[in-house]
């Protein structure tokens, strides 16, 4: 038998090293690819418009935001065309929140498989994140389409060399969403109640993340909140890189990066703990 | 050989009940305690509020590469936990575990399938979950498809599959991708029979091909079919680890003992009294009974079994009851129905149906293999289901000899025993079969070598093969003895001595007894034919030779010449006026009445104890009667006597000698007795005489014999006076004196009258 993926492990009460874990995930890369495919098909099966919804969903929200926050509440948008302003926030937030919410369901939605068979559990959040990355990429391209439209119509947009940080921002968003999601996933194995809180909490988080208002609008007494919210610098940097308007200092982004990494490490650590006990606690 | 799985002191603890009920606050408090009061564990340790349960305790074993190991144990023994550990679904609490190779598991078939994906996608996904790379799956894909037989549905979403199709696909993935270590947990309870057999076969192929496998099953049959080694878990520890047959046997024994201890009751009242209120009748209890009708909970395969179902009525039905049907199912441990008994099949109406009573089912030969069995019952009245229950009664079946051949069927091969015969086409298929033939000597010892004239017993064993449709009216057994030239020398037909042989038992032994084997020296063989109602049922040529050596058939110390006399017949050779005798031959069933002692022979001897048959009147004559025991007498021998009559040539008794007359005590009577009558002076006149003998034991006539020996008496000098006694003058001789007396009276001594004092010495006048 030629078994390139043949594995051998010593399994003790001590936890395995992180490197061994990463190597194992690499061995299961085909599983990740297939899981992405599975989830994509599963989500779109038997819907009439299929993946088209990924275009429509942010558009509807953007139109709604434009009507409500611009038309009615008349919130400022830092001189950016309101439609682009809201859409940029929504694209980033959608990516982040879907990474977070899908990852947080890792154990509960896959329990039948997890309690029966071993595979590196981390492949599930990774696959979810990759899937959401693809879907958000589509949304980003739509956003670029509108961006081009507004640009040609003479809107005050100032694209610059700074766009090169956008991939880094996307990666950070993905890791942040996955980190927080893993933490919640781990906690929900012990405290089921958290599941009920996740959705409203994400909603709340959005309100504090400069999605439909610019950071410049936030009062002095709440600036600390903006500093510790790692999403705010991401959103602001995104706007700043593409449209030349945004309220972000470089140190704020580094703080956000640090918080992202901390949350990721804590999330993965908790996830690892949870996966060992999950089969017993379910 | 390299080790595939190695377990060292593996333990697994579960906390009972509390895992998910702990409040978040408790946890937070716990963390706070741990962070801020490190070193004070006493404060942090929660009271014994969480009961612990050790699912596995200190398990250590190694499984070598290529071994197929079965895991058996009762529910809760820790099998599933162990499998979960090996499948890495959960982690051990303590201990160390090494697994070399990829583990493939079928813990629950198809749980990895996503319903929206096509069969093809799911195969890839399932393979990937099992750790295969895409390329590996692609190379095996066609094989998987062939095994699953799902070619035309492979691009259909799995949600449109039937459950059977899903199982097939899932097993195919697991079976074809050949994980290095295969773990199977009771999977084979699913799928249709054909596919299950295919799976078992595939596993056997894998196992024989050096696949490492671990199987968990409640079915000892599956385990013993697939595994070479079995580990028996009990209460989380290894109770026994070793050869499949040994461990399975011990396990089975323990199960039976346990069941017997735990459930001394073999009948169960149902706890359903309140539930079937609106039905007219309800089933109350079910009881298993043995062949004699006594309650019993344990049976052997092939034993008779009765099942009594007690019922009572709740209220009277408005309509008339014109049909009652009770259906009794016997279920195996897995809950599968093995036997379904429908009362309407044998007793169509079951009416009149009393208000309270019991319906009895009788199974003359229990066809179930070893195991525990339970029931399911359904009572219908007028075609309408009235009550249906699954009582918690069960009964045990142990290995038994169903076929009467001394061999028990293997439970791994046959789930149910049925009566069958097996024969080559064109061969006879007899309803009764002759099983064996045995020759025995006088002491009932099997031997094949005899002497001529020795008693010889031929035992023919037979058994019933299957029931004969017609009634048995007459049974005849013909036994031929054939010499080495193939010529029948003796033919014995049982109907000559025992005409009918009815009732004919299903299996018994028929004896042919030859008191004096009439065969001359040589080797002989047998042919037996069994006739039933005058129809040849079975013919049997046993492979038992009969060797006969020279023997003294006629009692003259002379052996017959084989080339002259192939068969010795009793005969006497005499001048006109004498009678011949029939050679004795008897056939009888064992236990039939035959004399316990037999008179074998009579010998006449002279004064020097030499055998002779010619005497002179007045010579000393000894008559020796030889008796032998044929079988032990139940009663003690308190009184034995032999009567010896001497008859003259007209058949008239001239002398009668009774052993009791001379006070001779014959007790204790030996097994082989030679009783000697001595006549100091033969009182017979010249002529030929014959004998008649009878043996009485405890006042009961045991045997009579008219021996062929005869006595030739010549004229002799009885009185020692030098004169021969003339036979023409006196038929009988007696002692007398003759002398001259003084003339006192006119009385003369009587002449020719015998007195009883035969033993008095003669006086000479």
PDB file of N, CA, C and O in Angstrom, chain B residues 373-428:
ATOM      1  N   UNK B 373     -33.385 -15.578  24.110  1.00  0.00           N
ATOM      2  CA  UNK B 373     -34.469 -15.248  23.205  1.00  0.00           C
ATOM      3  C   UNK B 373     -35.625 -14.644  23.968  1.00  0.00           C
ATOM      4  O   UNK B 373     -35.867 -14.987  25.133  1.00  0.00           O
ATOM      5  N   UNK B 374     -36.321 -13.771  23.340  1.00  0.00           N
ATOM      6  CA  UNK B 374     -37.488 -13.159  23.968  1.00  0.00           C
ATOM      7  C   UNK B 374     -38.676 -13.314  23.026  1.00  0.00           C
ATOM      8  O   UNK B 374     -38.560 -13.890  21.953  1.00  0.00           O
ATOM      9  N   UNK B 375     -39.797 -12.790  23.469  1.00  0.00           N
ATOM     10  CA  UNK B 375     -41.037 -13.012  22.727  1.00  0.00           C
ATOM     11  C   UNK B 375     -41.662 -11.710  22.292  1.00  0.00           C
ATOM     12  O   UNK B 375     -41.390 -10.642  22.840  1.00  0.00           O
ATOM     13  N   UNK B 376     -42.535 -11.856  21.356  1.00  0.00           N
ATOM     14  CA  UNK B 376     -43.463 -10.790  21.048  1.00  0.00           C
ATOM     15  C   UNK B 376     -44.781 -11.487  20.718  1.00  0.00           C
ATOM     16  O   UNK B 376     -44.792 -12.528  20.069  1.00  0.00           O
ATOM     17  N   UNK B 377     -45.893 -10.935  21.237  1.00  0.00           N
ATOM     18  CA  UNK B 377     -47.163 -11.633  21.134  1.00  0.00           C
ATOM     19  C   UNK B 377     -48.232 -10.700  20.579  1.00  0.00           C
ATOM     20  O   UNK B 377     -48.251  -9.517  20.888  1.00  0.00           O
ATOM     21  N   UNK B 378     -49.075 -11.253  19.763  1.00  0.00           N
ATOM     22  CA  UNK B 378     -50.188 -10.464  19.241  1.00  0.00           C
ATOM     23  C   UNK B 378     -51.425 -11.341  19.224  1.00  0.00           C
ATOM     24  O   UNK B 378     -51.402 -12.450  18.712  1.00  0.00           O
ATOM     25  N   UNK B 379     -52.503 -10.830  19.831  1.00  0.00           N
ATOM     26  CA  UNK B 379     -53.748 -11.586  19.916  1.00  0.00           C
ATOM     27  C   UNK B 379     -54.803 -10.885  19.062  1.00  0.00           C
ATOM     28  O   UNK B 379     -55.032  -9.679  19.205  1.00  0.00           O
ATOM     29  N   UNK B 380     -55.381 -11.626  18.157  1.00  0.00           N
ATOM     30  CA  UNK B 380     -56.444 -11.057  17.337  1.00  0.00           C
ATOM     31  C   UNK B 380     -57.719 -11.840  17.555  1.00  0.00           C
ATOM     32  O   UNK B 380     -57.683 -13.069  17.657  1.00  0.00           O
ATOM     33  N   UNK B 381     -58.825 -11.122  17.629  1.00  0.00           N
ATOM     34  CA  UNK B 381     -60.123 -11.767  17.735  1.00  0.00           C
ATOM     35  C   UNK B 381     -60.954 -11.285  16.551  1.00  0.00           C
ATOM     36  O   UNK B 381     -61.001 -10.078  16.266  1.00  0.00           O
ATOM     37  N   UNK B 382     -61.540 -12.219  15.859  1.00  0.00           N
ATOM     38  CA  UNK B 382     -62.332 -11.928  14.654  1.00  0.00           C
ATOM     39  C   UNK B 382     -61.528 -11.076  13.678  1.00  0.00           C
ATOM     40  O   UNK B 382     -62.036 -10.141  13.067  1.00  0.00           O
ATOM     41  N   UNK B 383     -60.249 -11.384  13.573  1.00  0.00           N
ATOM     42  CA  UNK B 383     -59.427 -10.678  12.607  1.00  0.00           C
ATOM     43  C   UNK B 383     -58.991  -9.295  13.034  1.00  0.00           C
ATOM     44  O   UNK B 383     -58.384  -8.557  12.267  1.00  0.00           O
ATOM     45  N   UNK B 384     -59.293  -8.906  14.270  1.00  0.00           N
ATOM     46  CA  UNK B 384     -58.949  -7.568  14.720  1.00  0.00           C
ATOM     47  C   UNK B 384     -57.914  -7.673  15.821  1.00  0.00           C
ATOM     48  O   UNK B 384     -58.065  -8.497  16.739  1.00  0.00           O
ATOM     49  N   UNK B 385     -56.887  -6.876  15.743  1.00  0.00           N
ATOM     50  CA  UNK B 385     -55.823  -6.947  16.749  1.00  0.00           C
ATOM     51  C   UNK B 385     -56.345  -6.447  18.088  1.00  0.00           C
ATOM     52  O   UNK B 385     -56.857  -5.338  18.186  1.00  0.00           O
ATOM     53  N   UNK B 386     -56.247  -7.296  19.094  1.00  0.00           N
ATOM     54  CA  UNK B 386     -56.810  -6.965  20.400  1.00  0.00           C
ATOM     55  C   UNK B 386     -55.709  -6.555  21.362  1.00  0.00           C
ATOM     56  O   UNK B 386     -55.824  -5.578  22.083  1.00  0.00           O
ATOM     57  N   UNK B 387     -54.628  -7.301  21.350  1.00  0.00           N
ATOM     58  CA  UNK B 387     -53.559  -6.986  22.303  1.00  0.00           C
ATOM     59  C   UNK B 387     -52.237  -7.365  21.675  1.00  0.00           C
ATOM     60  O   UNK B 387     -52.115  -8.387  21.000  1.00  0.00           O
ATOM     61  N   UNK B 388     -51.269  -6.528  21.905  1.00  0.00           N
ATOM     62  CA  UNK B 388     -49.936  -6.801  21.365  1.00  0.00           C
ATOM     63  C   UNK B 388     -48.942  -6.436  22.443  1.00  0.00           C
ATOM     64  O   UNK B 388     -48.966  -5.322  22.955  1.00  0.00           O
ATOM     65  N   UNK B 389     -48.100  -7.365  22.820  1.00  0.00           N
ATOM     66  CA  UNK B 389     -47.155  -7.080  23.905  1.00  0.00           C
ATOM     67  C   UNK B 389     -45.791  -7.669  23.581  1.00  0.00           C
ATOM     68  O   UNK B 389     -45.664  -8.622  22.828  1.00  0.00           O
ATOM     69  N   UNK B 390     -44.814  -7.062  24.185  1.00  0.00           N
ATOM     70  CA  UNK B 390     -43.458  -7.626  24.152  1.00  0.00           C
ATOM     71  C   UNK B 390     -43.071  -7.853  25.608  1.00  0.00           C
ATOM     72  O   UNK B 390     -42.623  -6.929  26.280  1.00  0.00           O
ATOM     73  N   UNK B 391     -43.301  -9.036  26.130  1.00  0.00           N
ATOM     74  CA  UNK B 391     -43.024  -9.256  27.544  1.00  0.00           C
ATOM     75  C   UNK B 391     -41.526  -9.240  27.808  1.00  0.00           C
ATOM     76  O   UNK B 391     -40.726  -9.479  26.906  1.00  0.00           O
ATOM     77  N   UNK B 392     -41.163  -8.956  29.061  1.00  0.00           N
ATOM     78  CA  UNK B 392     -39.731  -8.964  29.352  1.00  0.00           C
ATOM     79  C   UNK B 392     -39.297 -10.344  29.828  1.00  0.00           C
ATOM     80  O   UNK B 392     -38.410 -10.489  30.639  1.00  0.00           O
ATOM     81  N   UNK B 393     -39.942 -11.354  29.340  1.00  0.00           N
ATOM     82  CA  UNK B 393     -39.523 -12.715  29.636  1.00  0.00           C
ATOM     83  C   UNK B 393     -38.531 -13.147  28.575  1.00  0.00           C
ATOM     84  O   UNK B 393     -38.616 -12.720  27.437  1.00  0.00           O
ATOM     85  N   UNK B 394     -37.595 -13.967  28.979  1.00  0.00           N
ATOM     86  CA  UNK B 394     -36.712 -14.524  27.967  1.00  0.00           C
ATOM     87  C   UNK B 394     -36.292 -15.905  28.416  1.00  0.00           C
ATOM     88  O   UNK B 394     -36.499 -16.294  29.557  1.00  0.00           O
ATOM     89  N   UNK B 395     -35.754 -16.629  27.529  1.00  0.00           N
ATOM     90  CA  UNK B 395     -35.259 -17.943  27.888  1.00  0.00           C
ATOM     91  C   UNK B 395     -33.929 -18.189  27.204  1.00  0.00           C
ATOM     92  O   UNK B 395     -33.575 -17.510  26.250  1.00  0.00           O
ATOM     93  N   UNK B 396     -33.214 -19.129  27.771  1.00  0.00           N
ATOM     94  CA  UNK B 396     -31.864 -19.404  27.301  1.00  0.00           C
ATOM     95  C   UNK B 396     -31.851 -20.701  26.526  1.00  0.00           C
ATOM     96  O   UNK B 396     -32.539 -21.645  26.877  1.00  0.00           O
ATOM     97  N   UNK B 397     -31.055 -20.726  25.518  1.00  0.00           N
ATOM     98  CA  UNK B 397     -30.860 -21.966  24.783  1.00  0.00           C
ATOM     99  C   UNK B 397     -29.374 -22.271  24.796  1.00  0.00           C
ATOM    100  O   UNK B 397     -28.551 -21.379  24.595  1.00  0.00           O
ATOM    101  N   UNK B 398     -29.071 -23.522  25.099  1.00  0.00           N
ATOM    102  CA  UNK B 398     -27.678 -23.949  25.082  1.00  0.00           C
ATOM    103  C   UNK B 398     -27.483 -24.924  23.944  1.00  0.00           C
ATOM    104  O   UNK B 398     -28.430 -25.453  23.393  1.00  0.00           O
ATOM    105  N   UNK B 399     -26.232 -25.171  23.660  1.00  0.00           N
ATOM    106  CA  UNK B 399     -25.890 -26.143  22.622  1.00  0.00           C
ATOM    107  C   UNK B 399     -26.588 -27.457  22.861  1.00  0.00           C
ATOM    108  O   UNK B 399     -26.596 -27.971  23.973  1.00  0.00           O
ATOM    109  N   UNK B 400     -27.149 -28.005  21.861  1.00  0.00           N
ATOM    110  CA  UNK B 400     -27.775 -29.307  22.019  1.00  0.00           C
ATOM    111  C   UNK B 400     -27.630 -30.088  20.731  1.00  0.00           C
ATOM    112  O   UNK B 400     -27.276 -29.553  19.686  1.00  0.00           O
ATOM    113  N   UNK B 401     -27.942 -31.360  20.852  1.00  0.00           N
ATOM    114  CA  UNK B 401     -27.779 -32.251  19.712  1.00  0.00           C
ATOM    115  C   UNK B 401     -29.104 -32.327  18.977  1.00  0.00           C
ATOM    116  O   UNK B 401     -29.936 -33.170  19.250  1.00  0.00           O
ATOM    117  N   UNK B 402     -29.328 -31.414  18.074  1.00  0.00           N
ATOM    118  CA  UNK B 402     -30.610 -31.348  17.392  1.00  0.00           C
ATOM    119  C   UNK B 402     -30.800 -32.541  16.465  1.00  0.00           C
ATOM    120  O   UNK B 402     -31.869 -33.104  16.358  1.00  0.00           O
ATOM    121  N   UNK B 403     -29.734 -32.922  15.808  1.00  0.00           N
ATOM    122  CA  UNK B 403     -29.881 -33.925  14.760  1.00  0.00           C
ATOM    123  C   UNK B 403     -29.705 -35.349  15.283  1.00  0.00           C
ATOM    124  O   UNK B 403     -29.799 -36.292  14.527  1.00  0.00           O
ATOM    125  N   UNK B 404     -29.416 -35.477  16.584  1.00  0.00           N
ATOM    126  CA  UNK B 404     -29.262 -36.806  17.132  1.00  0.00           C
ATOM    127  C   UNK B 404     -28.023 -37.510  16.634  1.00  0.00           C
ATOM    128  O   UNK B 404     -27.932 -38.723  16.667  1.00  0.00           O
ATOM    129  N   UNK B 405     -27.070 -36.736  16.165  1.00  0.00           N
ATOM    130  CA  UNK B 405     -25.865 -37.356  15.640  1.00  0.00           C
ATOM    131  C   UNK B 405     -24.691 -37.163  16.595  1.00  0.00           C
ATOM    132  O   UNK B 405     -23.582 -37.523  16.275  1.00  0.00           O
ATOM    133  N   UNK B 406     -24.986 -36.552  17.759  1.00  0.00           N
ATOM    134  CA  UNK B 406     -23.908 -36.320  18.706  1.00  0.00           C
ATOM    135  C   UNK B 406     -23.095 -35.094  18.384  1.00  0.00           C
ATOM    136  O   UNK B 406     -22.086 -34.836  19.012  1.00  0.00           O
ATOM    137  N   UNK B 407     -23.546 -34.342  17.393  1.00  0.00           N
ATOM    138  CA  UNK B 407     -22.798 -33.134  17.044  1.00  0.00           C
ATOM    139  C   UNK B 407     -23.732 -31.947  17.151  1.00  0.00           C
ATOM    140  O   UNK B 407     -24.876 -32.020  16.745  1.00  0.00           O
ATOM    141  N   UNK B 408     -23.204 -30.862  17.713  1.00  0.00           N
ATOM    142  CA  UNK B 408     -24.006 -29.647  17.806  1.00  0.00           C
ATOM    143  C   UNK B 408     -23.689 -28.789  16.597  1.00  0.00           C
ATOM    144  O   UNK B 408     -22.553 -28.748  16.140  1.00  0.00           O
ATOM    145  N   UNK B 409     -24.709 -28.122  16.081  1.00  0.00           N
ATOM    146  CA  UNK B 409     -24.486 -27.243  14.943  1.00  0.00           C
ATOM    147  C   UNK B 409     -23.705 -26.021  15.407  1.00  0.00           C
ATOM    148  O   UNK B 409     -23.775 -25.624  16.565  1.00  0.00           O
ATOM    149  N   UNK B 410     -22.961 -25.443  14.505  1.00  0.00           N
ATOM    150  CA  UNK B 410     -22.164 -24.279  14.871  1.00  0.00           C
ATOM    151  C   UNK B 410     -23.019 -23.021  14.768  1.00  0.00           C
ATOM    152  O   UNK B 410     -23.604 -22.750  13.730  1.00  0.00           O
ATOM    153  N   UNK B 411     -23.105 -22.251  15.844  1.00  0.00           N
ATOM    154  CA  UNK B 411     -23.977 -21.075  15.821  1.00  0.00           C
ATOM    155  C   UNK B 411     -23.502 -20.017  14.842  1.00  0.00           C
ATOM    156  O   UNK B 411     -24.281 -19.211  14.380  1.00  0.00           O
ATOM    157  N   UNK B 412     -22.224 -20.041  14.536  1.00  0.00           N
ATOM    158  CA  UNK B 412     -21.766 -19.029  13.595  1.00  0.00           C
ATOM    159  C   UNK B 412     -22.193 -19.378  12.177  1.00  0.00           C
ATOM    160  O   UNK B 412     -22.182 -18.542  11.299  1.00  0.00           O
ATOM    161  N   UNK B 413     -22.567 -20.640  11.988  1.00  0.00           N
ATOM    162  CA  UNK B 413     -22.974 -21.019  10.633  1.00  0.00           C
ATOM    163  C   UNK B 413     -24.482 -21.010  10.472  1.00  0.00           C
ATOM    164  O   UNK B 413     -25.020 -20.494   9.503  1.00  0.00           O
ATOM    165  N   UNK B 414     -25.168 -21.585  11.426  1.00  0.00           N
ATOM    166  CA  UNK B 414     -26.603 -21.698  11.246  1.00  0.00           C
ATOM    167  C   UNK B 414     -27.336 -20.994  12.374  1.00  0.00           C
ATOM    168  O   UNK B 414     -27.047 -21.210  13.535  1.00  0.00           O
ATOM    169  N   UNK B 415     -28.245 -20.110  12.044  1.00  0.00           N
ATOM    170  CA  UNK B 415     -29.031 -19.464  13.101  1.00  0.00           C
ATOM    171  C   UNK B 415     -30.170 -20.321  13.612  1.00  0.00           C
ATOM    172  O   UNK B 415     -30.611 -20.172  14.730  1.00  0.00           O
ATOM    173  N   UNK B 416     -30.628 -21.232  12.788  1.00  0.00           N
ATOM    174  CA  UNK B 416     -31.769 -22.068  13.149  1.00  0.00           C
ATOM    175  C   UNK B 416     -31.513 -23.475  12.628  1.00  0.00           C
ATOM    176  O   UNK B 416     -31.017 -23.639  11.518  1.00  0.00           O
ATOM    177  N   UNK B 417     -31.884 -24.457  13.433  1.00  0.00           N
ATOM    178  CA  UNK B 417     -31.733 -25.830  12.970  1.00  0.00           C
ATOM    179  C   UNK B 417     -33.036 -26.274  12.319  1.00  0.00           C
ATOM    180  O   UNK B 417     -34.100 -26.064  12.885  1.00  0.00           O
ATOM    181  N   UNK B 418     -32.959 -26.868  11.195  1.00  0.00           N
ATOM    182  CA  UNK B 418     -34.143 -27.487  10.607  1.00  0.00           C
ATOM    183  C   UNK B 418     -33.806 -28.934  10.291  1.00  0.00           C
ATOM    184  O   UNK B 418     -32.657 -29.274  10.038  1.00  0.00           O
ATOM    185  N   UNK B 419     -34.834 -29.764  10.332  1.00  0.00           N
ATOM    186  CA  UNK B 419     -34.637 -31.157   9.975  1.00  0.00           C
ATOM    187  C   UNK B 419     -34.329 -31.244   8.498  1.00  0.00           C
ATOM    188  O   UNK B 419     -35.007 -30.628   7.670  1.00  0.00           O
ATOM    189  N   UNK B 420     -33.307 -31.958   8.186  1.00  0.00           N
ATOM    190  CA  UNK B 420     -33.034 -32.140   6.768  1.00  0.00           C
ATOM    191  C   UNK B 420     -32.280 -33.442   6.583  1.00  0.00           C
ATOM    192  O   UNK B 420     -31.745 -34.007   7.520  1.00  0.00           O
ATOM    193  N   UNK B 421     -32.314 -33.925   5.369  1.00  0.00           N
ATOM    194  CA  UNK B 421     -31.467 -35.055   5.038  1.00  0.00           C
ATOM    195  C   UNK B 421     -30.634 -34.634   3.853  1.00  0.00           C
ATOM    196  O   UNK B 421     -30.934 -33.667   3.174  1.00  0.00           O
ATOM    197  N   UNK B 422     -29.591 -35.344   3.649  1.00  0.00           N
ATOM    198  CA  UNK B 422     -28.678 -34.988   2.588  1.00  0.00           C
ATOM    199  C   UNK B 422     -28.261 -36.279   1.916  1.00  0.00           C
ATOM    200  O   UNK B 422     -27.850 -37.212   2.592  1.00  0.00           O
ATOM    201  N   UNK B 423     -28.438 -36.368   0.629  1.00  0.00           N
ATOM    202  CA  UNK B 423     -28.043 -37.596  -0.053  1.00  0.00           C
ATOM    203  C   UNK B 423     -27.753 -37.283  -1.505  1.00  0.00           C
ATOM    204  O   UNK B 423     -28.170 -36.258  -2.044  1.00  0.00           O
ATOM    205  N   UNK B 424     -27.031 -38.149  -2.123  1.00  0.00           N
ATOM    206  CA  UNK B 424     -26.739 -37.989  -3.536  1.00  0.00           C
ATOM    207  C   UNK B 424     -27.971 -38.365  -4.329  1.00  0.00           C
ATOM    208  O   UNK B 424     -28.703 -39.269  -3.952  1.00  0.00           O
ATOM    209  N   UNK B 425     -28.182 -37.678  -5.406  1.00  0.00           N
ATOM    210  CA  UNK B 425     -29.346 -37.973  -6.230  1.00  0.00           C
ATOM    211  C   UNK B 425     -29.254 -39.417  -6.703  1.00  0.00           C
ATOM    212  O   UNK B 425     -28.202 -39.895  -7.096  1.00  0.00           O
ATOM    213  N   UNK B 426     -30.375 -40.076  -6.697  1.00  0.00           N
ATOM    214  CA  UNK B 426     -30.386 -41.464  -7.119  1.00  0.00           C
ATOM    215  C   UNK B 426     -30.153 -42.409  -5.957  1.00  0.00           C
ATOM    216  O   UNK B 426     -30.463 -43.582  -6.033  1.00  0.00           O
ATOM    217  N   UNK B 427     -29.615 -41.863  -4.863  1.00  0.00           N
ATOM    218  CA  UNK B 427     -29.387 -42.689  -3.683  1.00  0.00           C
ATOM    219  C   UNK B 427     -30.715 -42.894  -2.978  1.00  0.00           C
ATOM    220  O   UNK B 427     -31.649 -42.116  -3.137  1.00  0.00           O
ATOM    221  N   UNK B 428     -30.766 -43.930  -2.160  1.00  0.00           N
ATOM    222  CA  UNK B 428     -31.971 -44.136  -1.358  1.00  0.00           C
ATOM    223  C   UNK B 428     -32.026 -43.084  -0.261  1.00  0.00           C
ATOM    224  O   UNK B 428     -31.015 -42.696   0.278  1.00  0.00           O
TER     225      UNK B 428
END
